[in-house]
Amino acid sequence: MSNQAPYLLGRFIDPLFAIAVGTLSYFSYENKVGRPEGHRLSELIKKKYNRKYSSPTTASP
C-alpha cells in the first residue's frame, strides 16, 4: 500500500486553488491571443446564465 501524497495547502483548499490558477491562466491566455468579440469566456458564461435564469415573461418574442 502506498502513502498518501501530502497536501500543498489543505485537503479542501487545494482543489479551489487549482481551479483559481487554471481560470486565471485561461484569462491570461485570452488576453494574449485575442478572442473575437462575443466569444470570450466571461461573455459566454454571462450569456449562458442570463438565458438559464431569465424568466419567460421578460423574454422578447
mmCIF file of N, CA and C in Angstrom:
data_model
loop_
_atom_site.group_PDB
_atom_site.id
_atom_site.type_symbol
_atom_site.label_atom_id
_atom_site.label_comp_id
_atom_site.label_asym_id
_atom_site.label_seq_id
_atom_site.Cartn_x
_atom_site.Cartn_y
_atom_site.Cartn_z
ATOM 1 N N MET A 1 0.843 -1.179 0.000
ATOM 2 C CA MET A 1 0.000 0.000 0.000
ATOM 3 C C MET A 1 0.892 1.248 0.000
ATOM 4 N N SER A 2 0.519 2.250 -0.774
ATOM 5 C CA SER A 2 1.344 3.450 -0.884
ATOM 6 C C SER A 2 0.887 4.518 0.106
ATOM 7 N N ASN A 3 1.796 5.405 0.407
ATOM 8 C CA ASN A 3 1.472 6.519 1.299
ATOM 9 C C ASN A 3 0.702 7.582 0.544
ATOM 10 N N GLN A 4 -0.169 8.267 1.264
ATOM 11 C CA GLN A 4 -0.951 9.342 0.658
ATOM 12 C C GLN A 4 -0.049 10.558 0.430
ATOM 13 N N ALA A 5 -0.223 11.211 -0.704
ATOM 14 C CA ALA A 5 0.571 12.396 -1.022
ATOM 15 C C ALA A 5 0.201 13.534 -0.072
ATOM 16 N N PRO A 6 1.186 14.323 0.347
ATOM 17 C CA PRO A 6 0.874 15.447 1.238
ATOM 18 C C PRO A 6 0.128 16.548 0.481
ATOM 19 N N TYR A 7 -0.658 17.296 1.207
ATOM 20 C CA TYR A 7 -1.413 18.402 0.620
ATOM 21 C C TYR A 7 -0.549 19.655 0.602
ATOM 22 N N LEU A 8 -0.743 20.468 -0.425
ATOM 23 C CA LEU A 8 0.011 21.711 -0.523
ATOM 24 C C LEU A 8 -0.521 22.736 0.480
ATOM 25 N N LEU A 9 -1.820 22.989 0.430
ATOM 26 C CA LEU A 9 -2.444 23.962 1.326
ATOM 27 C C LEU A 9 -3.444 23.315 2.285
ATOM 28 N N GLY A 10 -4.096 22.290 1.846
ATOM 29 C CA GLY A 10 -5.090 21.611 2.664
ATOM 30 C C GLY A 10 -5.968 20.750 1.779
ATOM 31 N N ARG A 11 -6.668 19.838 2.399
ATOM 32 C CA ARG A 11 -7.478 18.877 1.647
ATOM 33 C C ARG A 11 -8.552 19.556 0.802
ATOM 34 N N PHE A 12 -9.191 20.579 1.323
ATOM 35 C CA PHE A 12 -10.281 21.245 0.607
ATOM 36 C C PHE A 12 -9.818 22.488 -0.150
ATOM 37 N N ILE A 13 -8.728 23.073 0.281
ATOM 38 C CA ILE A 13 -8.252 24.305 -0.362
ATOM 39 C C ILE A 13 -7.477 23.998 -1.645
ATOM 40 N N ASP A 14 -6.796 22.862 -1.715
ATOM 41 C CA ASP A 14 -6.025 22.512 -2.914
ATOM 42 C C ASP A 14 -6.864 22.510 -4.197
ATOM 43 N N PRO A 15 -8.041 21.866 -4.234
ATOM 44 C CA PRO A 15 -8.845 21.914 -5.469
ATOM 45 C C PRO A 15 -9.316 23.324 -5.819
ATOM 46 N N LEU A 16 -9.670 24.120 -4.810
ATOM 47 C CA LEU A 16 -10.090 25.504 -5.070
ATOM 48 C C LEU A 16 -8.924 26.321 -5.627
ATOM 49 N N PHE A 17 -7.754 26.105 -5.084
ATOM 50 C CA PHE A 17 -6.558 26.788 -5.569
ATOM 51 C C PHE A 17 -6.266 26.405 -7.021
ATOM 52 N N ALA A 18 -6.417 25.128 -7.344
ATOM 53 C CA ALA A 18 -6.176 24.661 -8.713
ATOM 54 C C ALA A 18 -7.163 25.279 -9.695
ATOM 55 N N ILE A 19 -8.434 25.375 -9.312
ATOM 56 C CA ILE A 19 -9.447 25.995 -10.180
ATOM 57 C C ILE A 19 -9.127 27.469 -10.386
ATOM 58 N N ALA A 20 -8.727 28.153 -9.316
ATOM 59 C CA ALA A 20 -8.396 29.576 -9.425
ATOM 60 C C ALA A 20 -7.188 29.791 -10.338
ATOM 61 N N VAL A 21 -6.157 28.982 -10.189
ATOM 62 C CA VAL A 21 -4.956 29.118 -11.024
ATOM 63 C C VAL A 21 -5.290 28.823 -12.482
ATOM 64 N N GLY A 22 -6.081 27.785 -12.728
ATOM 65 C CA GLY A 22 -6.466 27.444 -14.097
ATOM 66 C C GLY A 22 -7.292 28.531 -14.754
ATOM 67 N N THR A 23 -8.236 29.104 -14.002
ATOM 68 C CA THR A 23 -9.081 30.168 -14.541
ATOM 69 C C THR A 23 -8.256 31.410 -14.860
ATOM 70 N N LEU A 24 -7.388 31.801 -13.948
ATOM 71 C CA LEU A 24 -6.538 32.969 -14.201
ATOM 72 C C LEU A 24 -5.589 32.727 -15.376
ATOM 73 N N SER A 25 -5.105 31.511 -15.518
ATOM 74 C CA SER A 25 -4.235 31.188 -16.653
ATOM 75 C C SER A 25 -4.988 31.311 -17.971
ATOM 76 N N TYR A 26 -6.241 30.843 -17.984
ATOM 77 C CA TYR A 26 -7.017 30.926 -19.221
ATOM 78 C C TYR A 26 -7.342 32.375 -19.566
ATOM 79 N N PHE A 27 -7.696 33.197 -18.572
ATOM 80 C CA PHE A 27 -7.951 34.614 -18.844
ATOM 81 C C PHE A 27 -6.685 35.293 -19.370
ATOM 82 N N SER A 28 -5.535 34.940 -18.831
ATOM 83 C CA SER A 28 -4.274 35.485 -19.330
ATOM 84 C C SER A 28 -4.048 35.072 -20.784
ATOM 85 N N TYR A 29 -4.336 33.819 -21.100
ATOM 86 C CA TYR A 29 -4.213 33.320 -22.472
ATOM 87 C C TYR A 29 -5.154 34.068 -23.414
ATOM 88 N N GLU A 30 -6.406 34.278 -22.981
ATOM 89 C CA GLU A 30 -7.365 35.006 -23.826
ATOM 90 C C GLU A 30 -6.890 36.416 -24.113
ATOM 91 N N ASN A 31 -6.344 37.089 -23.114
ATOM 92 C CA ASN A 31 -5.855 38.455 -23.316
ATOM 93 C C ASN A 31 -4.651 38.485 -24.248
ATOM 94 N N LYS A 32 -3.808 37.477 -24.176
ATOM 95 C CA LYS A 32 -2.615 37.439 -25.014
ATOM 96 C C LYS A 32 -2.962 37.118 -26.468
ATOM 97 N N VAL A 33 -3.847 36.150 -26.694
ATOM 98 C CA VAL A 33 -4.177 35.690 -28.038
ATOM 99 C C VAL A 33 -5.192 36.609 -28.698
ATOM 100 N N GLY A 34 -6.167 37.080 -27.950
ATOM 101 C CA GLY A 34 -7.192 37.948 -28.504
ATOM 102 C C GLY A 34 -8.319 37.163 -29.144
ATOM 103 N N ARG A 35 -9.353 36.914 -28.406
ATOM 104 C CA ARG A 35 -10.507 36.174 -28.905
ATOM 105 C C ARG A 35 -11.475 37.143 -29.574
ATOM 106 N N PRO A 36 -12.296 36.661 -30.533
ATOM 107 C CA PRO A 36 -13.281 37.532 -31.172
ATOM 108 C C PRO A 36 -14.329 38.019 -30.173
ATOM 109 N N GLU A 37 -14.911 39.160 -30.462
ATOM 110 C CA GLU A 37 -15.955 39.733 -29.609
ATOM 111 C C GLU A 37 -17.109 38.749 -29.485
ATOM 112 N N GLY A 38 -17.584 38.555 -28.268
ATOM 113 C CA GLY A 38 -18.698 37.649 -28.032
ATOM 114 C C GLY A 38 -18.286 36.209 -27.800
ATOM 115 N N HIS A 39 -16.992 35.916 -27.904
ATOM 116 C CA HIS A 39 -16.519 34.542 -27.722
ATOM 117 C C HIS A 39 -15.531 34.411 -26.574
ATOM 118 N N ARG A 40 -15.438 35.427 -25.753
ATOM 119 C CA ARG A 40 -14.575 35.320 -24.581
ATOM 120 C C ARG A 40 -15.295 34.517 -23.510
ATOM 121 N N LEU A 41 -14.541 33.908 -22.625
ATOM 122 C CA LEU A 41 -15.109 33.035 -21.604
ATOM 123 C C LEU A 41 -16.113 33.777 -20.734
ATOM 124 N N SER A 42 -15.785 34.979 -20.305
ATOM 125 C CA SER A 42 -16.698 35.730 -19.440
ATOM 126 C C SER A 42 -18.003 36.055 -20.164
ATOM 127 N N GLU A 43 -17.938 36.384 -21.449
ATOM 128 C CA GLU A 43 -19.152 36.700 -22.213
ATOM 129 C C GLU A 43 -20.005 35.454 -22.428
ATOM 130 N N LEU A 44 -19.368 34.311 -22.697
ATOM 131 C CA LEU A 44 -20.118 33.074 -22.893
ATOM 132 C C LEU A 44 -20.804 32.632 -21.604
ATOM 133 N N ILE A 45 -20.129 32.805 -20.463
ATOM 134 C CA ILE A 45 -20.740 32.447 -19.178
ATOM 135 C C ILE A 45 -21.925 33.356 -18.889
ATOM 136 N N LYS A 46 -21.777 34.660 -19.157
ATOM 137 C CA LYS A 46 -22.891 35.592 -18.934
ATOM 138 C C LYS A 46 -24.086 35.233 -19.805
ATOM 139 N N LYS A 47 -23.845 34.902 -21.073
ATOM 140 C CA LYS A 47 -24.941 34.516 -21.971
ATOM 141 C C LYS A 47 -25.658 33.277 -21.458
ATOM 142 N N LYS A 48 -24.889 32.300 -21.007
ATOM 143 C CA LYS A 48 -25.480 31.047 -20.537
ATOM 144 C C LYS A 48 -26.347 31.281 -19.312
ATOM 145 N N TYR A 49 -25.848 32.020 -18.333
ATOM 146 C CA TYR A 49 -26.618 32.227 -17.112
ATOM 147 C C TYR A 49 -27.773 33.188 -17.313
ATOM 148 N N ASN A 50 -27.650 34.153 -18.202
ATOM 149 C CA ASN A 50 -28.781 35.038 -18.493
ATOM 150 C C ASN A 50 -29.902 34.258 -19.153
ATOM 151 N N ARG A 51 -29.569 33.349 -20.041
ATOM 152 C CA ARG A 51 -30.576 32.531 -20.717
ATOM 153 C C ARG A 51 -31.193 31.532 -19.739
ATOM 154 N N LYS A 52 -30.375 30.961 -18.870
ATOM 155 C CA LYS A 52 -30.844 29.926 -17.956
ATOM 156 C C LYS A 52 -31.744 30.496 -16.868
ATOM 157 N N TYR A 53 -31.418 31.665 -16.344
ATOM 158 C CA TYR A 53 -32.147 32.211 -15.213
ATOM 159 C C TYR A 53 -33.104 33.337 -15.571
ATOM 160 N N SER A 54 -33.224 33.681 -16.837
ATOM 161 C CA SER A 54 -34.177 34.728 -17.204
ATOM 162 C C SER A 54 -35.584 34.147 -17.170
ATOM 163 N N SER A 55 -36.526 34.958 -16.704
ATOM 164 C CA SER A 55 -37.907 34.477 -16.615
ATOM 165 C C SER A 55 -38.567 34.568 -17.986
ATOM 166 N N PRO A 56 -39.502 33.674 -18.292
ATOM 167 C CA PRO A 56 -40.147 33.678 -19.609
ATOM 168 C C PRO A 56 -40.977 34.936 -19.865
ATOM 169 N N THR A 57 -41.409 35.633 -18.819
ATOM 170 C CA THR A 57 -42.219 36.837 -19.016
ATOM 171 C C THR A 57 -41.381 38.005 -19.510
ATOM 172 N N THR A 58 -40.075 38.003 -19.218
ATOM 173 C CA THR A 58 -39.231 39.115 -19.651
ATOM 174 C C THR A 58 -38.589 38.867 -21.009
ATOM 175 N N ALA A 59 -38.669 37.659 -21.507
ATOM 176 C CA ALA A 59 -38.068 37.350 -22.806
ATOM 177 C C ALA A 59 -38.906 37.950 -23.925
ATOM 178 N N SER A 60 -38.224 38.536 -24.891
ATOM 179 C CA SER A 60 -38.941 39.130 -26.016
ATOM 180 C C SER A 60 -39.144 38.090 -27.108
ATOM 181 N N PRO A 61 -40.252 38.160 -27.843
ATOM 182 C CA PRO A 61 -40.522 37.165 -28.895
ATOM 183 C C PRO A 61 -39.658 37.346 -30.114
#
